[in-house]
C-alpha cells in the first residue's frame, strides 16, 4: 500500500500544487511586522552582559494560538505485522535501545517510512540501500510528532533523521508570510556543523521549494539578514548569532513549530546553555522538539527533561560516557568462586615491584567489609569505605589511602567520584 494519502490527509499543502483539505489560517500572528520580541535597534551598543537580555519571554496564550499539525505518520502494514521478536532482534543486532511511552516501531526500509514522493525522489537519487539505524527508529518517532532524544554520533545519518521529518512538517504548515521567521529551527554549536546541515536542507528541501538560511558568528551579518528577510522555512543557527539577530528583530520564532537542538552535549560544553534557554523560551511551548547528542551526561538529560515533553529516546551504540582511551581496560568475566584466586593473582602482579595504589569497587556494603577482612587476613594492607561508615571514619580511611599507608581501598560507589582530589 502506498501511503501518499498519509501525508495529504491533514489539509496540508502540496508544495508542487495548492492547499488541500480545509482552509488554513494565515501566518501565525499574521502581519508583516518583525521584531516583536523586544528588539531595540540592531548594532546598538551593548551594555548588558547576559545573552539575550533584551529578549522578553513571550506570554503564550495557547487558546488563541493557531493550531498546527505534527503527526504525519501511519505505520506501513509490513511494520504493523512485524513480530515483536523480529523487532527485538533488530534492536539487539543494531545495538539500539529505545525508551519512552508508546514508542513507534522501527522501519526496515525506505518504503516503509511512507515519505511523500517529493522526499522519496531525492532519497532514491542517493543510491542508498536502507535507512541507517538512527533513521530506522528516528523517522517514525519524529514523523508521529513526538519529542525525540537521539543519542548518536555524527556519521550515523542523524541529520536526515531530523531533516526529512522537518521537511514533511513544513509542507503541512501554511506558507510563510512576509515577516514570518522559520518554521524549523536547528540550533547547532559550530559554523561547520551549521553549514553541513544547511547543505542537507538545501538538497532535500529543493523538491518542495523550501529555503534555508544559515546564521553563525564570525561572518558578516548583512547577507544572513538579507536571507532571513527574504524568508526561509528552515533556519540553521549557532546560538550567539541567532540571539543577536532575534534581539535586533531581524527574525522571530513565532512560526517555529519544529525545533532541533543538535549536538546538545557540545553546546553545553561550549557554555551555550544560557543562550539555548533564551532561544527555547521564544518558541511556542507545544512545538515539536528534537534533541541530539553524542553522549548522555546528567546535564543533557536535565535539559531534555526541561525542554521536551513526554519524549521518546533512541540510543545507538554505547549508552553512557565514553571510556578513557588512555586507560587500559581489561574485562575478566568469571564465576563467583574464581574471584578470590583471580584477585590474589592480580594483586600480586600489581603490588609486585612497588606498592601501587589499588581501588576495588564492590556492589554491597557487606561485600565491602567481608572482602577487606579476608584481604587483611591474607596479608594485604586493605582499608574500606562505604555508606555505613561515619564521616570521621571515611575521612581517616581516605587519608590513609592518599598517604599510601594503606595501598588498597575497597569501596562501594560512595567513593566512585572525588577520589582524585
Ligand atoms: P550524518 O550523521 O548526518 O552526518 O551523516 C553521515 C553521512 O551518512 C552523510 O554523508 C550522509 O550523506 C550519509 N547517509 C545518511 N543516510 C544514509 C543512508 N541511509 N545510507 C547511507 N548513507 C547515508
Coordinates of C-alpha atoms and ligand atoms in Angstrom, one line a residue:
X1 CA 0.0 0.0 0.0
X2 CA 1.4 3.4 -0.9
X3 CA 1.0 5.9 1.7
X4 CA 0.8 9.2 -0.2
X5 CA -2.6 9.6 1.5
X6 CA -0.9 9.6 4.9
X7 CA 0.8 12.8 4.1
X8 CA -2.0 14.6 2.4
X9 CA -4.7 13.8 4.9
X10 CA -4.1 16.7 7.2
X11 CA -5.2 19.5 4.9
X12 CA -1.6 20.1 4.3
X13 CA -0.1 21.9 1.4
X14 CA 1.3 20.2 -1.6
X15 CA 4.2 22.3 -2.5
X16 CA 4.1 21.5 -6.1
X17 CA 0.4 22.3 -6.1
X18 CA -2.1 24.1 -3.9
X19 CA -3.6 23.8 -0.4
X20 CA -5.5 20.6 0.1
X21 CA -8.2 19.9 2.6
X22 CA -9.7 22.6 4.8
X23 CA -8.8 26.2 4.8
X24 CA -5.8 27.0 6.8
X25 CA -5.3 30.2 8.7
X26 CA -2.8 32.7 7.6
X27 CA 0.6 33.1 9.2
X28 CA 1.0 32.8 12.9
X29 CA 0.4 36.1 14.4
X30 CA -0.2 37.5 10.9
X31 CA 1.0 40.8 9.9
X32 CA 4.3 41.7 8.5
X33 CA 5.8 43.4 11.4
X34 CA 9.1 42.0 12.5
X35 CA 10.9 42.3 15.7
X36 CA 8.0 41.7 18.1
X37 CA 10.3 40.3 20.7
X38 CA 11.8 43.4 22.1
X39 CA 14.5 44.1 19.6
X40 CA 15.8 47.5 20.0
X41 CA 18.0 48.6 17.2
X42 CA 20.5 46.3 15.6
X43 CA 24.0 47.1 16.3
X44 CA 23.1 49.2 19.3
X45 CA 25.9 49.5 21.9
X46 CA 25.5 46.6 24.3
X47 CA 25.6 47.4 27.9
X48 CA 24.2 44.1 29.0
X49 CA 26.3 41.0 29.7
X50 CA 23.6 38.4 29.8
X51 CA 23.0 36.8 26.4
X52 CA 19.6 37.8 25.0
X53 CA 18.9 40.1 27.9
X54 CA 16.8 42.3 25.7
X55 CA 14.6 39.4 24.6
X56 CA 11.4 39.2 26.5
X57 CA 9.8 35.8 27.1
X58 CA 6.5 35.8 25.2
X59 CA 3.3 35.2 27.1
X60 CA 1.8 32.2 25.4
X61 CA -2.0 32.2 25.3
X62 CA -2.5 28.7 23.9
X63 CA -6.2 29.2 23.5
X64 CA -5.5 32.0 21.0
X65 CA -2.6 30.3 19.2
X66 CA -3.3 28.9 15.8
X67 CA -3.3 25.1 16.0
X68 CA -0.8 23.1 13.9
X69 CA -0.4 19.5 12.9
X70 CA 2.6 17.5 13.8
X71 CA 1.6 13.9 13.4
X72 CA 2.0 12.7 9.8
X73 CA 2.7 9.1 10.4
X74 CA 0.8 5.9 9.6
X75 CA 2.5 2.6 10.1
X76 CA 3.1 0.6 6.9
X77 CA 1.3 -2.8 7.0
X78 CA 4.7 -4.5 7.0
X79 CA 5.6 -2.6 10.1
X80 CA 2.3 -3.4 11.8
X81 CA 2.6 -7.1 11.1
X82 CA 6.2 -7.4 12.2
X83 CA 6.6 -9.7 15.2
X84 CA 8.0 -8.3 18.5
X85 CA 10.7 -10.9 18.2
X86 CA 11.9 -9.6 14.9
X87 CA 11.9 -6.1 16.2
X88 CA 13.9 -7.2 19.3
X89 CA 16.4 -9.0 17.1
X90 CA 16.8 -5.8 15.1
X91 CA 17.4 -3.7 18.2
X92 CA 20.0 -6.2 19.6
X93 CA 21.8 -6.6 16.3
X94 CA 22.0 -2.9 15.7
X95 CA 22.7 -2.0 19.3
X96 CA 19.7 0.2 19.5
X97 CA 17.8 1.0 22.8
X98 CA 14.6 2.9 22.9
X99 CA 12.8 4.4 25.9
X100 CA 9.5 6.3 26.4
X101 CA 5.8 5.8 26.3
X102 CA 4.2 4.3 23.1
X103 CA 7.4 4.3 21.1
X104 CA 6.7 3.7 17.4
X105 CA 8.2 0.6 15.9
X106 CA 11.3 0.9 13.6
X107 CA 11.1 0.7 9.9
X108 CA 13.4 -1.7 7.9
X109 CA 13.3 0.0 4.5
X110 CA 12.8 3.5 2.9
X111 CA 9.5 2.3 1.5
X112 CA 8.1 1.5 5.0
X113 CA 8.5 5.1 6.2
X114 CA 5.8 6.5 4.0
X115 CA 7.6 9.6 2.9
X116 CA 5.9 11.7 0.3
X117 CA 7.2 11.5 -3.3
X118 CA 9.0 14.8 -3.1
X119 CA 11.2 13.3 -0.4
X120 CA 11.5 9.8 -1.9
X121 CA 12.7 11.1 -5.2
X122 CA 15.7 12.8 -3.6
X123 CA 16.3 9.8 -1.3
X124 CA 16.3 7.4 -4.3
X125 CA 18.9 9.6 -6.1
X126 CA 21.4 9.0 -3.3
X127 CA 21.5 5.3 -4.2
X128 CA 21.4 4.2 -0.6
X129 CA 20.1 0.8 0.2
X130 CA 18.4 1.2 3.6
X131 CA 17.9 3.6 6.4
X132 CA 20.7 3.9 9.0
X133 CA 19.8 2.6 12.4
X134 CA 19.1 6.0 13.8
X135 CA 16.9 6.8 10.8
X136 CA 15.1 3.4 11.0
X137 CA 13.9 4.3 14.5
X138 CA 14.1 8.1 14.4
X139 CA 11.9 8.7 11.4
X140 CA 8.7 7.0 12.8
X141 CA 9.3 8.9 16.1
X142 CA 9.7 12.3 14.5
X143 CA 7.0 11.9 11.9
X144 CA 4.5 11.0 14.5
X145 CA 5.0 14.4 16.1
X146 CA 6.8 13.1 19.2
X147 CA 9.5 14.9 21.0
X148 CA 12.7 12.9 20.5
X149 CA 16.0 12.5 22.2
X150 CA 18.6 10.8 20.0
X151 CA 21.9 9.7 21.3
X152 CA 24.1 9.2 18.3
X153 CA 27.4 10.2 16.8
X154 CA 27.9 12.3 13.7
X155 CA 28.2 9.9 10.9
X156 CA 25.2 7.9 11.9
X157 CA 22.9 9.6 9.5
X158 CA 21.3 11.7 12.2
X159 CA 21.0 14.9 10.1
X160 CA 18.4 13.3 7.8
X161 CA 16.8 11.7 10.9
X162 CA 15.6 15.1 11.8
X163 CA 15.7 17.0 8.5
X164 CA 13.3 14.7 6.4
X165 CA 10.6 14.8 9.1
X166 CA 11.2 18.6 9.3
X167 CA 10.6 18.9 5.5
X168 CA 7.3 16.9 5.8
X169 CA 6.3 19.0 8.8
X170 CA 6.9 22.3 7.0
X171 CA 5.0 21.1 3.9
X172 CA 1.9 20.7 6.1
X173 CA 2.0 24.2 7.6
X174 CA 0.7 27.3 6.0
X175 CA 3.0 29.2 3.7
X176 CA 5.3 31.8 5.3
X177 CA 4.0 35.3 5.1
X178 CA 6.1 38.5 5.0
X179 CA 7.8 39.0 8.3
X180 CA 7.5 35.4 9.4
X181 CA 10.5 33.6 10.9
X182 CA 11.4 30.0 10.2
X183 CA 9.1 27.0 10.8
X184 CA 12.0 24.7 11.6
X185 CA 14.9 26.0 13.7
X186 CA 18.1 23.9 14.0
X187 CA 20.4 25.1 16.7
X188 CA 24.0 23.8 16.4
X189 CA 27.3 24.5 18.2
X190 CA 29.5 25.4 15.3
X191 CA 29.6 27.2 12.0
X192 CA 30.9 24.0 10.3
X193 CA 28.0 21.9 11.5
X194 CA 25.6 24.7 10.5
X195 CA 27.0 24.6 7.0
X196 CA 26.8 20.8 6.8
X197 CA 23.2 20.8 8.0
X198 CA 22.4 23.6 5.5
X199 CA 23.8 21.5 2.6
X200 CA 21.5 18.7 3.5
X201 CA 18.5 21.1 3.9
X202 CA 19.3 22.6 0.5
X203 CA 19.5 19.2 -1.2
X204 CA 16.4 17.6 0.3
X205 CA 14.3 20.8 0.6
X206 CA 14.7 21.7 -3.1
X207 CA 12.0 19.4 -4.4
X208 CA 9.4 21.1 -2.3
X209 CA 11.0 24.6 -2.8
X210 CA 12.0 25.1 0.8
X211 CA 14.5 27.7 1.6
X212 CA 17.0 27.5 4.4
X213 CA 19.2 30.2 5.9
X214 CA 22.4 29.6 7.8
X215 CA 23.3 32.0 10.5
X216 CA 26.6 31.8 12.5
X217 CA 29.1 34.1 14.2
X218 CA 32.4 35.1 12.7
X219 CA 30.8 36.1 9.4
X220 CA 29.2 39.4 8.3
X221 CA 25.6 39.8 9.4
X222 CA 24.4 41.6 6.3
X223 CA 24.0 38.6 4.0
X224 CA 22.4 36.5 6.7
X225 CA 19.9 39.2 7.5
X226 CA 19.1 39.5 3.8
X227 CA 18.5 35.8 3.6
X228 CA 16.2 35.9 6.7
X229 CA 14.3 38.9 5.3
X230 CA 13.7 37.0 2.0
X231 CA 12.0 34.4 4.1
X232 CA 13.3 30.9 4.9
X233 CA 11.3 27.9 6.2
X234 CA 14.4 26.4 7.8
X235 CA 16.9 28.3 9.9
X236 CA 20.2 26.7 11.0
X237 CA 21.9 28.7 13.6
X238 CA 24.6 28.9 16.2
X239 CA 23.2 30.2 19.5
X240 CA 25.1 33.5 19.8
X241 CA 24.4 34.9 16.4
X242 CA 20.8 33.8 16.5
X243 CA 20.3 35.7 19.8
X244 CA 21.8 38.8 18.2
X245 CA 19.5 38.6 15.2
X246 CA 16.5 38.0 17.4
X247 CA 17.3 40.8 19.7
X248 CA 17.7 43.1 16.7
X249 CA 14.3 42.0 15.4
X250 CA 15.8 40.6 12.2
X251 CA 13.9 37.4 12.6
X252 CA 11.5 35.9 15.1
X253 CA 10.4 32.4 16.2
X254 CA 6.6 33.0 16.2
X255 CA 6.1 30.5 13.4
X256 CA 8.6 27.9 14.7
X257 CA 6.9 24.6 15.5
X258 CA 9.8 22.2 14.9
X259 CA 12.9 22.8 17.0
X260 CA 16.1 20.8 16.8
X261 CA 18.9 21.1 19.2
X262 CA 21.8 19.3 17.6
X263 CA 25.0 18.2 19.4
X264 CA 23.5 19.3 22.7
X265 CA 26.4 18.0 24.7
X266 CA 28.8 20.0 22.7
X267 CA 26.7 23.1 23.1
X268 CA 26.7 22.7 26.8
X269 CA 30.5 22.1 26.8
X270 CA 30.9 25.3 24.9
X271 CA 28.9 27.2 27.5
X272 CA 25.9 27.9 25.4
X273 CA 23.3 26.9 28.0
X274 CA 22.1 30.5 28.7
X275 CA 21.7 31.2 25.0
X276 CA 19.8 27.9 24.4
X277 CA 17.5 28.8 27.2
X278 CA 16.8 32.2 25.7
X279 CA 16.1 30.7 22.3
X280 CA 13.9 27.9 23.5
X281 CA 11.9 30.4 25.5
X282 CA 11.0 32.2 22.3
X283 CA 9.4 29.1 20.7
X284 CA 5.8 28.2 21.4
X285 CA 5.6 25.5 24.2
X286 CA 3.6 23.0 22.1
X287 CA 6.3 22.8 19.5
X288 CA 7.9 19.5 18.5
X289 CA 11.4 19.4 19.9
X290 CA 14.2 17.0 18.9
X291 CA 17.4 16.9 20.8
X292 CA 20.5 15.2 19.6
X293 CA 23.7 14.4 21.5
X294 CA 26.7 12.2 21.1
X295 CA 26.7 11.5 24.9
X296 CA 24.1 11.4 27.6
X297 CA 25.5 13.1 30.7
X298 CA 23.4 14.4 33.5
X299 CA 23.4 18.0 32.2
X300 CA 22.0 16.9 28.8
X301 CA 19.4 14.8 30.5
X302 CA 18.2 17.7 32.6
X303 CA 17.9 19.9 29.6
X304 CA 15.9 17.2 27.8
X305 CA 13.6 16.9 30.8
X306 CA 13.1 20.6 30.9
X307 CA 12.6 21.3 27.2
X308 CA 10.9 18.1 25.9
X309 CA 7.5 16.7 26.7
X310 CA 6.8 13.0 27.0
X311 CA 9.7 12.3 24.8
X312 CA 10.9 9.1 23.2
X313 CA 14.5 8.3 23.3
X314 CA 16.8 6.4 21.0
X315 CA 20.3 5.4 21.7
X316 CA 22.6 3.9 19.1
X317 CA 25.7 2.2 20.4
X318 CA 27.3 2.8 23.7
X319 CA 24.9 4.4 26.1
X320 CA 26.9 6.1 28.7
X321 CA 30.1 8.1 28.9
X322 CA 32.9 7.0 26.7
X323 CA 35.8 5.2 28.3
X324 CA 39.1 7.0 28.7
X325 CA 41.3 5.7 26.0
X326 CA 44.4 6.4 28.0
X327 CA 43.5 3.7 30.4
X328 CA 43.8 0.0 29.5
X329 CA 40.6 -1.6 30.4
X330 CA 40.5 -5.4 30.9
X331 CA 37.3 -7.2 31.5
X332 CA 37.5 -10.6 33.0
X333 CA 34.2 -12.4 33.2
X334 CA 34.5 -15.2 35.8
X335 CA 32.4 -17.1 38.3
X336 CA 32.0 -16.1 41.9
X337 CA 34.2 -19.0 43.1
X338 CA 37.1 -17.9 40.9
X339 CA 37.2 -14.4 42.2
X340 CA 39.3 -14.7 45.3
X341 CA 42.0 -16.6 43.5
X342 CA 42.0 -14.2 40.5
X343 CA 42.0 -11.2 42.7
X344 CA 45.0 -12.5 44.7
X345 CA 46.9 -13.2 41.5
X346 CA 46.1 -9.7 40.1
X347 CA 47.2 -8.1 43.4
X348 CA 50.5 -9.9 43.3
X349 CA 51.0 -8.7 39.8
X350 CA 50.1 -5.1 40.7
X351 CA 51.8 -4.9 44.0
X352 CA 54.8 -7.0 42.8
X353 CA 57.6 -4.5 42.5
X354 CA 56.4 -1.4 44.2
X355 CA 53.3 -0.6 46.2
X356 CA 50.9 0.6 43.5
X357 CA 47.7 2.0 44.9
X358 CA 44.7 -0.1 44.0
X359 CA 41.0 0.6 44.2
X360 CA 38.5 -2.2 44.3
X361 CA 34.8 -1.5 43.8
X362 CA 32.2 -3.8 45.1
X363 CA 28.4 -3.7 44.9
X364 CA 27.3 -4.0 48.6
X365 CA 28.4 -2.8 51.9
X366 CA 28.5 -6.3 53.3
X367 CA 30.8 -7.5 50.5
X368 CA 33.0 -4.5 51.1
X369 CA 33.5 -5.4 54.8
X370 CA 33.9 -9.1 54.0
X371 CA 36.4 -8.7 51.2
X372 CA 38.5 -6.2 53.3
X373 CA 38.6 -8.6 56.2
X374 CA 39.7 -11.5 54.0
X375 CA 42.3 -9.5 52.3
X376 CA 43.8 -8.3 55.5
X377 CA 43.9 -11.9 56.7
X378 CA 45.8 -12.7 53.5
X379 CA 48.3 -10.0 54.4
X380 CA 47.2 -7.2 52.2
X381 CA 47.1 -3.6 53.6
X382 CA 43.5 -3.0 52.7
X383 CA 41.0 -0.4 54.1
X384 CA 37.4 0.1 53.1
X385 CA 34.8 2.7 52.8
X386 CA 31.0 2.6 52.3
X387 CA 27.8 4.4 53.2
X388 CA 27.6 2.9 56.8
X389 CA 30.9 4.3 57.8
X390 CA 30.8 7.5 59.8
X391 CA 32.2 10.7 58.2
X392 CA 35.3 10.8 60.5
X393 CA 36.0 7.1 59.7
X394 CA 35.7 7.8 55.9
X395 CA 38.0 10.8 56.2
X396 CA 40.5 8.7 58.1
X397 CA 40.4 5.9 55.5
X398 CA 40.8 8.2 52.6
X399 CA 43.7 9.9 54.4
X400 CA 45.4 6.6 54.9
X401 CA 44.9 5.7 51.3
X402 CA 46.1 9.0 49.9
X403 CA 49.2 9.0 52.1
X404 CA 50.0 5.5 50.9
X405 CA 49.8 4.0 54.4
X406 CA 47.1 1.6 53.0
X407 CA 47.7 0.7 49.4
X408 CA 44.4 -0.9 48.7
X409 CA 41.0 0.7 49.1
X410 CA 37.9 -1.4 48.8
X411 CA 34.8 0.7 48.3
X412 CA 31.1 0.8 47.2
X413 CA 30.1 3.5 44.8
X414 CA 30.1 6.1 47.6
X415 CA 33.7 6.6 46.5
X416 CA 33.2 6.5 42.8
X417 CA 33.8 10.2 42.4
X418 CA 36.1 12.7 44.0
X419 CA 38.9 10.3 45.0
X420 CA 41.3 12.1 42.6
X421 CA 41.2 15.3 44.7
Ligands
LIG1 P1 25.4 12.5 9.5 O1 25.4 11.6 10.7 O2 24.0 13.1 9.4 O3 26.5 13.5 9.5 O4 25.5 11.6 8.2 C1 26.7 10.9 7.8 C2 26.7 10.5 6.3 O5 25.9 9.5 6.1 C3 26.4 11.7 5.3 O6 27.4 11.7 4.4 C4 25.1 11.2 4.7 O7 25.0 11.6 3.4 C5 25.2 9.7 4.8 N1 23.9 9.0 4.9 C6 22.8 9.4 5.5 N2 21.8 8.5 5.5 C7 22.3 7.4 4.8 C8 21.8 6.1 4.5 N3 20.5 5.8 4.8 N4 22.6 5.3 3.8 C9 23.9 5.6 3.6 N5 24.4 6.8 3.9 C10 23.7 7.7 4.5

